[in-house]
Coordinates of C-alpha atoms in Angstrom, one line a residue:
M1 CA -4.9 4.7 -7.5
S2 CA -1.5 5.3 -8.8
L3 CA -1.2 4.8 -12.6
A4 CA 2.5 5.2 -13.2
V5 CA 2.8 3.1 -16.3
G6 CA 6.1 1.7 -17.0
P7 CA 8.3 -1.3 -16.2
V8 CA 9.0 -2.0 -12.5
S9 CA 12.5 -0.9 -11.7
S10 CA 15.0 -3.2 -9.9
T11 CA 17.4 -2.3 -7.2
G12 CA 19.5 0.7 -8.1
G13 CA 23.1 -0.7 -7.8
T14 CA 25.0 -3.9 -7.6
G15 CA 27.1 -2.9 -4.5
F16 CA 30.4 -3.3 -6.4
D17 CA 33.0 -0.6 -7.3
D18 CA 33.9 -1.0 -10.9
D19 CA 37.1 1.1 -10.5
D20 CA 39.9 -1.6 -10.6
N21 CA 42.5 1.1 -9.7
N22 CA 41.0 1.9 -6.4
E23 CA 43.4 0.4 -3.8
E24 CA 43.4 0.7 -0.1
G25 CA 47.0 0.5 1.0
N26 CA 49.6 -2.0 -0.3
H27 CA 47.8 -5.1 0.9
K28 CA 44.8 -5.1 -1.5
H29 CA 42.5 -8.0 -1.1
H30 CA 42.3 -10.2 -4.2
P31 CA 38.8 -11.5 -4.8
E32 CA 40.2 -14.7 -6.4
E33 CA 41.8 -15.7 -3.1
N34 CA 39.8 -17.6 -0.5
K35 CA 40.0 -17.1 3.3
S36 CA 43.2 -19.3 3.5
G37 CA 45.0 -16.8 1.3
H38 CA 45.3 -19.3 -1.6
P39 CA 43.8 -18.8 -5.0
D40 CA 40.3 -20.1 -5.3
P41 CA 40.1 -22.6 -8.2
D42 CA 36.5 -21.7 -8.9
I43 CA 37.3 -18.1 -9.8
E44 CA 39.1 -17.1 -12.9
P45 CA 42.1 -14.8 -11.9
G46 CA 41.3 -11.1 -12.5
K47 CA 37.6 -11.6 -12.3
V48 CA 35.2 -10.7 -9.5
S49 CA 32.7 -13.3 -8.5
R50 CA 29.3 -11.7 -8.5
Q51 CA 27.0 -14.4 -7.3
M52 CA 23.5 -13.3 -6.7
S53 CA 20.9 -15.1 -4.7
E54 CA 17.8 -16.4 -6.5
S55 CA 15.6 -14.0 -4.6
S56 CA 17.6 -11.0 -6.0
L57 CA 17.1 -12.3 -9.6
Y58 CA 13.4 -12.8 -9.4
T59 CA 10.4 -11.0 -7.9
T60 CA 7.1 -12.7 -7.2
E61 CA 4.1 -11.8 -9.4
D62 CA 1.6 -12.3 -6.6
E63 CA 1.4 -9.1 -4.6
E64 CA 0.4 -11.0 -1.5
D65 CA 3.9 -12.2 -1.2
E66 CA 5.1 -8.6 -1.0
D67 CA 3.7 -8.2 2.5
N68 CA 6.0 -10.6 4.4
E69 CA 6.7 -7.9 7.0
A70 CA 7.2 -8.5 10.7
K71 CA 4.0 -7.7 12.6
I72 CA 3.9 -6.3 16.1
Q73 CA 2.0 -8.5 18.5
L74 CA -0.4 -6.3 20.3
G75 CA -1.7 -8.9 22.8
P76 CA -5.3 -10.1 23.3
Q77 CA -8.0 -7.9 21.7
C78 CA -10.6 -6.5 24.0
T79 CA -13.9 -4.6 23.5
L80 CA -14.0 -0.9 24.0
K81 CA -15.9 -1.2 27.2
E82 CA -13.2 -3.5 28.6
L83 CA -10.5 -1.1 27.4
S84 CA -12.2 1.8 29.1
E85 CA -12.4 0.0 32.4
K86 CA -8.7 -1.2 32.4
D87 CA -6.0 0.4 34.5
K88 CA -8.1 3.3 35.8
D89 CA -5.3 4.1 38.3
D90 CA -2.8 4.8 35.6
E91 CA -3.2 8.5 34.9
S92 CA -1.0 8.6 31.7
L93 CA -2.9 5.6 30.3
Q94 CA -6.2 7.2 31.1
R95 CA -5.2 10.4 29.3
W96 CA -4.2 8.3 26.2
K97 CA -7.6 6.5 26.3
E98 CA -9.4 9.9 26.6
Q99 CA -7.6 11.1 23.5
L100 CA -8.4 7.9 21.6
L101 CA -11.9 7.3 22.9
G102 CA -13.1 10.7 23.9
S103 CA -15.8 10.9 21.3
V104 CA -16.9 7.3 21.5
D105 CA -20.4 6.6 22.8
M106 CA -19.9 3.5 24.9
D107 CA -23.6 2.8 24.9
S108 CA -23.7 2.5 21.1
V109 CA -20.5 0.4 20.4
G110 CA -21.7 -2.7 22.2
E111 CA -19.2 -5.4 23.1
T112 CA -18.0 -6.5 19.7
L113 CA -14.3 -7.4 19.4
D114 CA -13.9 -7.0 15.6
P115 CA -14.1 -3.4 14.2
E116 CA -16.3 -2.7 11.2
V117 CA -15.2 -0.3 8.4
E118 CA -17.6 0.7 5.8
I119 CA -16.3 2.5 2.7
L120 CA -19.1 5.0 1.9
I121 CA -17.9 7.2 -1.0
L122 CA -15.0 6.9 -3.5
A123 CA -14.3 10.0 -5.5
I124 CA -11.7 11.0 -8.1
K125 CA -10.8 14.7 -7.8
S126 CA -9.1 16.7 -10.5
P127 CA -8.4 20.5 -10.5
G128 CA -11.0 22.5 -12.4
R129 CA -13.4 19.6 -12.8
D130 CA -16.4 18.2 -10.9
D131 CA -15.6 15.2 -8.7
I132 CA -16.2 11.8 -10.3
I133 CA -18.2 9.9 -7.7
L134 CA -17.8 6.1 -8.1
S135 CA -20.7 3.9 -7.2
I136 CA -19.6 1.0 -5.1
P137 CA -21.4 -2.2 -6.1
K138 CA -22.2 -4.8 -3.3
T139 CA -20.4 -7.5 -5.2
G140 CA -17.2 -5.4 -5.3
N141 CA -16.8 -5.9 -9.1
P142 CA -18.1 -3.0 -11.1
K143 CA -19.3 -4.0 -14.6
G144 CA -17.6 -2.6 -17.7
S145 CA -15.2 0.3 -17.5
W146 CA -15.6 1.9 -14.1
F147 CA -14.3 5.4 -15.0
V148 CA -12.2 7.3 -17.6
L149 CA -9.1 9.4 -16.9
K150 CA -7.6 11.9 -19.3
E151 CA -4.0 11.3 -20.2
G152 CA -1.5 13.8 -18.6
S153 CA -4.1 15.0 -16.1
R154 CA -3.6 15.6 -12.3
Y155 CA -6.0 13.7 -10.0
S156 CA -6.3 12.3 -6.5
L157 CA -8.5 9.7 -4.9
Q158 CA -10.6 10.6 -1.9
F159 CA -12.6 8.1 0.1
T160 CA -15.1 8.5 3.0
F161 CA -15.5 5.7 5.5
R162 CA -17.2 5.0 8.8
V163 CA -15.7 3.0 11.7
S164 CA -18.0 1.2 14.2
N165 CA -17.9 -1.5 17.0
N166 CA -14.2 -1.2 17.9
I167 CA -10.9 0.5 17.1
V168 CA -9.5 -0.3 13.7
S169 CA -5.7 -0.5 13.8
G170 CA -3.4 0.3 10.9
L171 CA -6.1 0.8 8.2
K172 CA -4.3 0.8 4.8
Y173 CA -5.0 1.2 1.1
K174 CA -3.6 -1.2 -1.5
N175 CA -3.9 -0.9 -5.2
N176 CA -2.5 -3.0 -8.0
V177 CA -2.8 -2.1 -11.7
W178 CA -2.2 -4.2 -14.8
K179 CA -2.1 -3.4 -18.5
T180 CA -2.3 -6.2 -21.0
G181 CA -1.5 -8.6 -18.2
I182 CA 1.6 -6.8 -17.0
K183 CA 1.6 -5.2 -13.6
V184 CA 2.5 -1.5 -14.0
D185 CA 1.8 -0.2 -10.5
N186 CA 1.7 -1.4 -6.9
T187 CA 0.6 1.3 -4.4
K188 CA 0.3 1.0 -0.6
E189 CA -0.6 3.8 1.8
M190 CA -1.1 3.7 5.6
I191 CA -4.2 5.6 6.5
G192 CA -4.1 5.2 10.3
T193 CA -5.8 4.0 13.4
F194 CA -9.4 5.1 14.0
S195 CA -11.9 4.8 16.9
P196 CA -15.6 4.3 16.3
Q197 CA -17.7 7.4 15.8
A198 CA -21.0 8.4 14.1
E199 CA -19.4 11.0 11.9
P200 CA -17.5 9.5 8.8
Y201 CA -13.8 10.0 8.3
T202 CA -12.4 11.4 5.0
H203 CA -8.9 10.6 3.6
Q204 CA -7.4 12.0 0.4
M205 CA -4.5 10.4 -1.4
P206 CA -1.6 12.4 -2.7
E207 CA -2.1 14.0 -6.1
E208 CA -0.7 12.1 -9.1
T209 CA -0.5 12.6 -12.9
T210 CA -1.8 10.1 -15.4
P211 CA 0.7 9.0 -18.0
S212 CA 0.3 10.2 -21.6
G213 CA 1.1 9.0 -25.1
I214 CA -0.1 6.3 -27.4
F215 CA 1.3 3.5 -25.2
A216 CA -0.3 4.9 -22.0
R217 CA -3.8 5.1 -23.5
G218 CA -6.0 2.1 -23.3
S219 CA -7.7 -0.2 -20.9
Y220 CA -6.4 -1.2 -17.5
S221 CA -7.5 -3.7 -14.8
A222 CA -7.0 -3.1 -11.1
R223 CA -7.6 -4.5 -7.7
T224 CA -8.2 -2.1 -4.7
Q225 CA -8.3 -3.3 -1.1
F226 CA -8.8 -1.7 2.3
L227 CA -7.2 -3.8 5.1
D228 CA -6.0 -3.5 8.7
D229 CA -3.1 -4.7 10.7
D230 CA -4.7 -8.2 11.0
D231 CA -5.2 -8.4 7.2
R232 CA -9.0 -8.1 7.6
C233 CA -10.2 -6.9 4.3
Y234 CA -13.1 -4.5 4.5
L235 CA -13.5 -3.9 0.8
E236 CA -12.0 -5.4 -2.3
L237 CA -12.8 -4.0 -5.7
N238 CA -11.9 -5.7 -9.0
Y239 CA -12.5 -3.4 -12.0
T240 CA -11.3 -1.9 -15.3
F241 CA -10.8 1.7 -16.3
D242 CA -9.6 3.6 -19.3
I243 CA -7.0 6.3 -20.0
K244 CA -8.1 8.4 -23.1
K245 CA -7.2 11.6 -24.9
D246 CA -10.0 13.5 -23.1
W247 CA -12.3 13.2 -20.1
Q248 CA -15.6 11.3 -20.6
P249 CA -18.5 13.7 -21.2
T250 CA -20.6 14.3 -18.1

């Protein structure tokens, strides 16, 4: 739940050396010459052509377009019972499966292909204060301001979840924050791969500090998602929160 308010920075450098006196030997390449060695009529002598692609000038506003990453094809999915029965003669594979599935009760998982992840508790932790336990509505859209953070305070988000039916691969947390319609933060964190078990898992995000000042205070809107490698969304929350001068009275 990163709340680093401020404009999204672009790439750090242009990739060009602005020192016109930096020569490499006596045969310095002139950017106004084309590959044939003749001057390029489209470039003014003494000027460097810095053509940038359209994709380098603009960024998409839809965070869904930011996940165009190559995905590993893991092959056909199988149930845990099928996985436990496979390749029993392969000792190294059996050891790996014992590490991954050692605590799984095969009689309780059934033969369901799709994993199930239930987010049980969301809590905001801040040093010296009681945890703020957030009630998760069934609709995924808390009404009104969901919580209040004090400006300039340290905090972290902790969530507790349960995995059932099958292994969930590449569970990740995504959070986008807007203020007055402008996106001010986009956070992604890989949580990991988990096997089914009766006891819930707990994961705590890195500690962060809320921004401070008159421009930081106010109302924010956010969307939080928990997804896996197959882009299955186990929980989506659309909500608002406030940053104020002080914590909300408990």
